[in-house]
């Protein structure tokens, strides 16, 4: 009896005594318990506690963002580095998050979005702050950014502290009272050029302040567009076909795609839809000799390789060894064996000279101001100045002159930029055609139409034979393309009949 009485004092459910002191719940466990209590019977039935969301990622009210002192302090710390504008923002943000390992997914998301909001609206933020320089007051700048994003009432007085009155004063001015270039969120020199060039400049500036979607180019050597969309759907990621490019898939969110099998196995590459169409302008054929003269990291090179079904030869030239070095693993992932990367010293390198007159197709993806990519790289508009435009413009003219010498008779030269400025685009082509009458300008829209790519007739009427994509018109980055063909005066030698030259041109590059 005594033994039975002793046993009755204990409960062996889950191995704990019933009369033992109740264990204190953590904030996370208490929040989980409260969430469970608020669930309907159906929600409780389907609820998986092992997959419950981290409560730190949720605010007390669905749809709202909870701004903590940790978010404010870390945002200020990040802005202190990034607002120096001494390097690409995406690189600096990546380095910052690599060091801030104590931040959870929720904090990282809020901070990253705030940084990009700040860079997209830096002109107006600076104007609101008056005599206070954003880089010298990064915490105050961060508070202003968060207040503009979510409202000042979402930041507690405890976090605001002594800076509350200052912040409220900064929020009072109306945007419409700021100078036009500040409202446009671009440097004055760019505003002055764009206003003259574009009648719809207001819509252009507004579109450039928005974030860009995530576009993928499907590697048709390994998959179809429908296959990729179906695979993304399995991961509950909504994707749709691109409006223009036959290989484009557009996502409504930006997942960590590089960790997914469809990326690791080479089924897709990240590439803006407008950029994908540049390869279509080149229109390479199987077995041809093609040169990507400013290959960079090789995004367009890979697109060319896929269009050629990994046949022929593509020479990928660039002066930046580090960027070009990333092309080889991408080639292997894509299953391409027809690309030959080569670092050159200048556009007049001996490797280039040995290919003079031997290329069927040459793509010049020229270095440029990048004004068409402000949706993705908002920091670039504050890091690139008018003086740099002068220097880059002279490089563009030199590069196209040298690249043109590689084009054989009847061959094609495509000049492309991610700039919206006529000075870097139409201006370069007009000057080149005056100097090189053996080249003629082809209709870019007709070339695309023959490949099933349809772009609004309005754009053809507006831009003539030049290929132009703009964020306010097409929902893509800003791109320019001009298709030039070298005349072949010999009768019976049309472009279609011109054989692809292999032989000594291949051998010379292999020896080099």
XYZ file of C-alpha atoms in Angstrom:
512
model
C 0.000 0.000 0.000
C 2.790 2.340 0.908
C 4.458 1.585 -2.421
C 1.182 2.237 -4.317
C 0.688 5.532 -2.477
C 4.219 6.574 -3.385
C 3.546 5.809 -7.033
C 0.310 7.862 -6.993
C 2.339 10.933 -6.222
C 3.988 10.737 -9.596
C 2.759 11.077 -13.155
C 4.986 9.381 -15.677
C 3.379 11.161 -18.642
C 6.313 12.618 -20.679
C 8.676 11.633 -17.863
C 7.921 14.533 -15.495
C 6.470 14.644 -11.985
C 2.972 16.187 -11.853
C 3.839 18.132 -8.721
C 7.158 19.410 -10.083
C 7.527 23.195 -10.561
C 6.030 24.328 -13.873
C 8.732 25.127 -16.426
C 8.743 28.745 -17.575
C 7.952 29.150 -21.278
C 10.170 31.189 -23.561
C 8.687 34.056 -25.574
C 8.796 31.886 -28.693
C 6.982 28.993 -27.004
C 4.385 31.309 -25.476
C 3.709 32.890 -28.887
C 3.360 29.438 -30.463
C 0.901 28.423 -27.740
C -1.147 31.565 -28.296
C -1.212 30.975 -32.061
C -2.388 27.409 -31.527
C -5.165 28.594 -29.215
C -6.443 31.029 -31.853
C -6.602 28.363 -34.578
C -9.865 26.907 -35.775
C -10.394 23.121 -35.384
C -9.599 22.677 -39.108
C -6.399 24.697 -38.806
C -5.346 22.693 -35.744
C -5.948 19.477 -37.636
C -3.658 20.519 -40.515
C -1.126 22.354 -38.367
C 2.364 20.879 -38.388
C 4.299 22.083 -35.316
C 7.564 21.051 -36.929
C 6.934 23.526 -39.772
C 5.503 26.379 -37.745
C 6.865 29.773 -38.800
C 9.417 31.451 -36.626
C 7.409 33.918 -34.464
C 10.195 36.477 -34.857
C 9.262 36.672 -38.537
C 5.662 37.682 -37.713
C 4.226 40.878 -36.327
C 1.428 40.876 -33.801
C -0.965 41.828 -36.634
C -0.910 39.962 -39.972
C 0.269 42.095 -42.895
C 2.197 44.504 -40.670
C 5.930 44.786 -40.153
C 7.255 44.887 -36.603
C 10.133 47.343 -36.375
C 12.458 46.620 -33.474
C 15.455 48.453 -32.071
C 17.626 45.680 -33.530
C 16.317 46.443 -37.038
C 16.891 50.184 -36.616
C 20.398 49.816 -35.192
C 21.525 47.281 -37.804
C 20.003 49.292 -40.657
C 21.976 52.309 -39.484
C 25.124 50.194 -39.322
C 24.575 48.948 -42.874
C 23.810 52.403 -44.279
C 26.992 53.775 -42.737
C 28.945 51.541 -45.128
C 26.704 51.498 -48.173
C 25.988 55.236 -48.407
C 29.670 55.895 -48.960
C 28.885 54.664 -52.493
C 32.394 53.346 -52.969
C 31.294 49.991 -54.431
C 28.336 48.071 -55.888
C 25.502 47.985 -53.352
C 24.691 44.297 -53.884
C 28.282 43.343 -53.053
C 28.377 45.572 -49.958
C 25.017 44.261 -48.734
C 26.199 40.687 -49.156
C 29.359 41.407 -47.142
C 27.327 43.112 -44.426
C 24.918 40.182 -44.002
C 27.817 37.751 -43.989
C 29.145 39.499 -40.880
C 25.709 39.990 -39.233
C 25.029 36.336 -38.530
C 22.912 37.190 -35.488
C 20.116 38.496 -37.732
C 17.151 36.293 -38.514
C 15.277 36.053 -41.836
C 12.745 38.672 -40.775
C 15.368 41.273 -39.891
C 17.366 40.571 -43.043
C 14.319 41.049 -45.249
C 13.313 44.351 -43.639
C 16.867 45.723 -43.698
C 17.547 44.711 -47.319
C 14.280 46.262 -48.523
C 15.009 49.436 -46.554
C 18.500 49.740 -48.062
C 17.186 49.466 -51.608
C 14.340 51.876 -50.824
C 16.925 54.337 -49.529
C 19.060 54.027 -52.667
C 16.059 54.376 -54.983
C 14.874 57.516 -53.155
C 18.197 58.892 -51.951
C 17.703 62.229 -53.691
C 14.390 62.919 -51.933
C 15.678 61.569 -48.603
C 18.694 63.889 -48.797
C 16.383 66.804 -49.629
C 14.147 66.033 -46.647
C 17.124 65.830 -44.290
C 18.262 69.314 -45.236
C 21.615 70.176 -43.714
C 22.040 66.695 -42.259
C 24.033 64.427 -44.556
C 22.607 60.866 -44.748
C 25.978 59.120 -44.600
C 26.925 61.104 -41.464
C 23.637 60.319 -39.720
C 22.941 56.718 -40.803
C 20.636 55.821 -37.881
C 18.460 58.895 -38.461
C 18.474 58.096 -42.178
C 17.339 54.573 -41.382
C 14.483 55.881 -39.213
C 13.393 58.221 -42.006
C 13.449 55.372 -44.530
C 11.381 53.079 -42.305
C 8.911 55.892 -41.592
C 8.492 56.562 -45.315
C 8.016 52.858 -45.990
C 5.665 51.874 -43.173
C 4.607 55.071 -41.393
C 6.135 56.711 -38.338
C 3.409 55.231 -36.102
C 4.956 51.782 -36.685
C 8.073 52.907 -34.781
C 7.705 53.096 -31.014
C 8.615 56.250 -29.082
C 11.146 54.201 -27.145
C 13.040 53.496 -30.368
C 12.661 57.042 -31.701
C 13.948 58.604 -28.479
C 15.281 62.138 -28.828
C 15.171 61.922 -32.636
C 11.355 61.870 -32.791
C 10.857 65.626 -33.263
C 13.638 65.793 -35.855
C 12.115 62.900 -37.763
C 8.629 64.439 -37.712
C 10.052 67.676 -39.147
C 11.670 65.708 -41.978
C 8.383 64.018 -42.806
C 6.421 67.285 -43.126
C 7.663 68.629 -46.511
C 5.622 67.582 -49.558
C 7.434 65.765 -52.360
C 5.858 68.083 -54.930
C 7.814 71.023 -53.509
C 11.176 69.440 -54.365
C 13.022 70.301 -57.610
C 12.014 68.187 -60.618
C 15.245 66.182 -60.798
C 14.915 65.325 -57.095
C 11.351 64.112 -57.624
C 12.635 62.056 -60.564
C 15.327 60.505 -58.315
C 18.122 60.931 -60.864
C 21.187 63.197 -61.032
C 20.520 66.563 -62.692
C 22.798 65.846 -65.665
C 20.813 62.708 -66.463
C 17.487 64.464 -65.910
C 18.436 67.199 -68.391
C 19.391 64.627 -71.061
C 16.332 62.404 -70.560
C 13.804 65.247 -70.594
C 14.990 66.289 -74.051
C 15.097 62.711 -75.360
C 11.828 61.263 -73.969
C 8.380 62.849 -74.159
C 7.238 60.277 -71.583
C 10.123 61.032 -69.234
C 7.864 61.267 -66.187
C 6.637 57.680 -66.691
C 10.221 56.587 -67.341
C 11.489 58.077 -64.071
C 8.605 56.557 -62.115
C 9.264 53.116 -63.610
C 12.974 53.382 -62.803
C 12.129 53.868 -59.109
C 10.332 50.529 -58.934
C 11.915 47.177 -58.132
C 12.484 44.755 -61.009
C 10.952 41.261 -61.240
C 13.056 38.117 -61.408
C 13.384 36.909 -64.999
C 14.840 33.520 -65.927
C 16.075 32.334 -69.298
C 15.246 28.672 -69.839
C 18.107 26.634 -71.270
C 16.277 24.940 -74.143
C 19.053 22.350 -74.430
C 17.828 20.878 -71.149
C 14.226 21.934 -70.570
C 11.171 23.694 -71.915
C 9.455 26.768 -70.512
C 6.417 24.749 -69.413
C 8.679 22.253 -67.622
C 10.332 25.018 -65.606
C 7.008 26.657 -64.703
C 5.672 23.270 -63.537
C 8.788 22.669 -61.429
C 8.482 26.096 -59.798
C 4.813 25.445 -59.116
C 5.802 22.375 -57.097
C 7.668 24.754 -54.771
C 4.612 27.051 -54.618
C 6.384 29.716 -56.675
C 4.126 31.417 -59.179
C 5.747 31.906 -62.588
C 4.471 33.002 -65.984
C 5.843 33.024 -69.510
C 7.582 36.193 -70.630
C 5.715 38.584 -72.882
C 8.460 38.813 -75.508
C 11.277 36.279 -75.209
C 10.319 32.653 -76.037
C 12.748 31.447 -73.357
C 11.646 33.793 -70.560
C 9.958 32.818 -67.293
C 9.013 35.615 -64.859
C 8.626 35.065 -61.097
C 6.534 37.092 -58.681
C 9.015 36.550 -55.820
C 12.782 36.216 -55.515
C 13.635 32.867 -53.903
C 17.164 31.606 -53.206
C 17.188 30.127 -56.685
C 20.897 29.282 -56.834
C 20.312 26.519 -54.287
C 17.575 24.840 -56.327
C 18.143 21.854 -58.649
C 16.743 23.653 -61.720
C 19.560 26.207 -61.359
C 22.319 23.830 -60.281
C 21.469 21.465 -63.151
C 21.652 24.288 -65.708
C 17.982 24.418 -66.660
C 17.760 28.179 -66.084
C 19.891 31.298 -65.879
C 18.931 34.615 -64.304
C 18.603 37.150 -67.137
C 16.299 40.087 -67.788
C 13.817 39.481 -70.594
C 15.109 42.457 -72.577
C 18.656 41.122 -72.354
C 17.505 37.753 -73.691
C 16.331 39.407 -76.900
C 19.819 40.729 -77.659
C 20.900 37.167 -78.494
C 17.892 36.938 -80.808
C 19.144 40.012 -82.672
C 22.438 38.231 -83.316
C 20.395 35.283 -84.663
C 23.337 32.834 -84.797
C 23.059 29.681 -86.890
C 24.376 26.246 -86.188
C 28.011 25.746 -87.140
C 28.820 29.455 -87.432
C 31.743 31.364 -85.966
C 30.516 33.947 -83.488
C 32.283 36.420 -81.203
C 30.875 37.942 -78.019
C 33.288 40.861 -77.902
C 32.490 42.164 -74.398
C 31.332 38.915 -72.813
C 31.605 39.924 -69.150
C 30.198 37.141 -66.974
C 28.769 35.466 -70.080
C 24.981 35.769 -69.762
C 24.451 36.595 -73.440
C 27.213 34.172 -74.461
C 25.284 31.297 -72.904
C 22.119 32.416 -74.683
C 23.987 32.392 -78.005
C 25.358 28.918 -77.280
C 21.874 27.562 -76.622
C 20.515 29.094 -79.862
C 23.382 27.394 -81.744
C 22.578 24.045 -80.058
C 26.180 23.899 -78.819
C 27.551 23.744 -82.391
C 30.015 26.014 -84.167
C 32.347 28.203 -82.123
C 31.786 31.192 -79.876
C 34.784 33.290 -78.863
C 34.043 35.094 -75.592
C 36.422 38.054 -75.173
C 36.691 40.435 -72.243
C 39.341 42.546 -70.532
C 38.107 41.617 -67.045
C 39.680 38.285 -66.139
C 37.731 37.894 -62.901
C 34.325 38.334 -64.541
C 35.184 36.118 -67.487
C 36.473 33.460 -65.086
C 32.912 32.819 -63.934
C 31.871 31.735 -67.427
C 33.469 28.271 -67.454
C 31.443 26.782 -64.564
C 28.299 28.289 -66.096
C 29.159 26.659 -69.432
C 29.524 23.258 -67.789
C 26.266 23.690 -65.919
C 24.475 24.652 -69.139
C 25.948 21.701 -71.050
C 27.676 23.905 -73.646
C 30.930 22.906 -75.323
C 31.164 25.474 -78.122
C 32.336 28.490 -76.077
C 35.990 29.555 -75.880
C 36.612 32.283 -73.261
C 39.724 34.400 -73.713
C 41.000 37.416 -71.759
C 42.257 40.269 -73.944
C 44.313 43.288 -72.927
C 42.504 45.813 -75.151
C 40.123 45.830 -78.089
C 43.235 45.801 -80.309
C 44.664 42.597 -78.820
C 46.454 40.163 -81.145
C 43.771 37.549 -80.476
C 41.240 39.950 -81.937
C 43.369 40.856 -84.973
C 43.790 37.224 -85.983
C 40.029 36.955 -86.429
C 39.651 39.985 -88.700
C 37.245 39.233 -91.558
C 36.415 35.714 -90.322
C 33.369 36.043 -88.051
C 29.810 35.294 -89.173
C 28.371 37.153 -86.194
C 29.882 39.626 -83.725
C 28.073 40.908 -80.647
C 29.351 44.084 -79.010
C 27.667 44.314 -75.605
C 29.453 47.592 -75.003
C 30.445 48.994 -71.607
C 27.975 51.761 -70.778
C 26.452 53.991 -68.114
C 23.976 51.269 -67.077
C 21.155 53.816 -66.934
C 18.725 51.124 -68.104
C 19.395 48.977 -65.019
C 18.496 51.475 -62.287
C 15.598 49.274 -61.112
C 18.129 46.572 -60.179
C 21.143 48.777 -59.418
C 19.777 52.000 -57.884
C 23.150 52.861 -56.396
C 24.629 53.157 -59.887
C 22.868 56.455 -60.589
C 24.696 58.019 -57.639
C 28.066 56.416 -58.433
C 28.219 57.175 -62.181
C 28.887 60.807 -63.105
C 28.772 62.955 -66.219
C 32.575 62.915 -66.498
C 32.495 59.120 -66.606
C 29.952 59.286 -69.437
C 32.481 61.147 -71.567
C 35.130 58.494 -70.963
C 32.820 55.520 -71.537
C 31.452 57.041 -74.746
C 34.928 57.156 -76.305
C 35.474 53.496 -75.333
C 32.209 52.509 -77.026
C 33.280 54.089 -80.293
C 36.687 52.427 -80.156
C 35.250 49.006 -79.323
C 32.735 48.934 -82.179
C 35.406 50.009 -84.682
C 37.677 47.160 -83.653
C 34.899 44.562 -83.439
C 33.627 45.475 -86.901
C 36.930 44.384 -88.423
C 36.205 40.798 -87.406
C 32.962 40.677 -89.387
C 33.285 38.921 -92.745
C 31.433 40.108 -95.863
C 27.760 39.352 -95.502
C 28.229 38.928 -91.746
C 26.351 40.640 -88.935
C 27.444 43.077 -86.237
C 25.138 43.746 -83.283
C 25.854 46.696 -81.001
C 23.995 46.659 -77.674
C 23.950 48.564 -74.380
C 21.855 48.689 -71.219
C 21.677 52.478 -71.490
C 18.705 54.734 -72.239
C 20.835 57.600 -73.585
C 21.015 58.408 -77.317
C 24.596 59.538 -76.892
C 25.654 55.963 -76.084
C 23.276 54.363 -78.567
C 21.998 56.004 -81.755
C 24.824 58.546 -81.613
C 27.510 55.827 -81.658
C 25.845 53.986 -84.560
C 25.331 57.093 -86.700
C 28.986 58.050 -86.330
C 30.094 54.481 -87.074
C 27.980 54.244 -90.250
C 29.383 57.531 -91.520
C 32.903 56.156 -91.108
C 32.073 52.658 -92.422
C 29.802 52.832 -95.503
C 30.323 49.098 -96.129
C 27.920 48.456 -93.236
C 24.159 48.953 -93.454
C 21.532 49.157 -90.711
C 18.951 46.341 -90.639
C 15.461 46.494 -89.145
C 15.747 44.966 -85.655
C 11.996 44.443 -85.295
C 11.745 42.502 -88.562
C 14.562 40.224 -87.409
C 12.686 39.516 -84.174
C 9.342 39.027 -85.942
C 10.867 36.301 -88.117
C 11.704 34.461 -84.883
C 8.204 34.801 -83.467
C 9.014 37.762 -81.210
C 6.401 40.493 -81.448
C 6.923 43.954 -80.026
C 4.400 46.783 -80.188
C 4.170 48.488 -83.617
C 4.229 51.750 -81.663
C 7.838 51.108 -80.681
C 8.858 50.378 -84.257
C 7.228 53.620 -85.348
C 8.856 55.526 -82.501
C 12.396 54.123 -82.673
C 12.651 53.161 -86.339
C 15.021 50.292 -87.083
C 16.677 50.424 -83.661
C 15.774 47.911 -80.958
C 14.724 49.765 -77.796
C 13.216 48.309 -74.612
C 12.187 50.562 -71.719
C 10.761 49.843 -68.251
C 7.704 52.091 -68.685
C 6.843 50.478 -72.054
C 7.906 46.850 -71.683
C 8.369 46.124 -67.978
C 12.011 45.213 -68.638
C 15.293 46.957 -68.031
C 16.309 49.598 -70.559
C 18.112 48.103 -73.571
C 19.304 49.304 -76.970
C 20.350 47.261 -79.971
C 21.427 48.033 -83.530
C 21.856 45.305 -86.158
C 24.430 46.060 -88.859
C 25.379 43.931 -91.845
C 28.550 44.105 -93.852
C 27.769 44.318 -97.561
C 28.984 41.570 -99.867
C 29.439 43.000 -103.343
C 30.201 39.628 -104.951
C 27.225 38.334 -106.896
C 25.809 35.023 -105.775
C 27.348 35.366 -102.324
C 24.433 36.173 -100.063
C 24.490 35.895 -96.306
C 22.537 32.629 -96.411
C 25.018 31.085 -98.827
C 28.149 32.216 -96.990
C 29.854 29.157 -95.511
C 30.970 29.198 -91.909
C 34.743 29.597 -91.858
C 36.579 27.295 -89.517
C 40.177 26.317 -90.345
C 42.923 28.864 -89.717
C 40.805 31.159 -87.518
C 40.146 28.324 -85.050
C 43.731 27.199 -85.184
C 45.141 30.676 -84.522
C 43.060 31.115 -81.363
C 43.901 27.621 -80.134
C 47.608 28.332 -80.555
C 47.263 31.615 -78.725
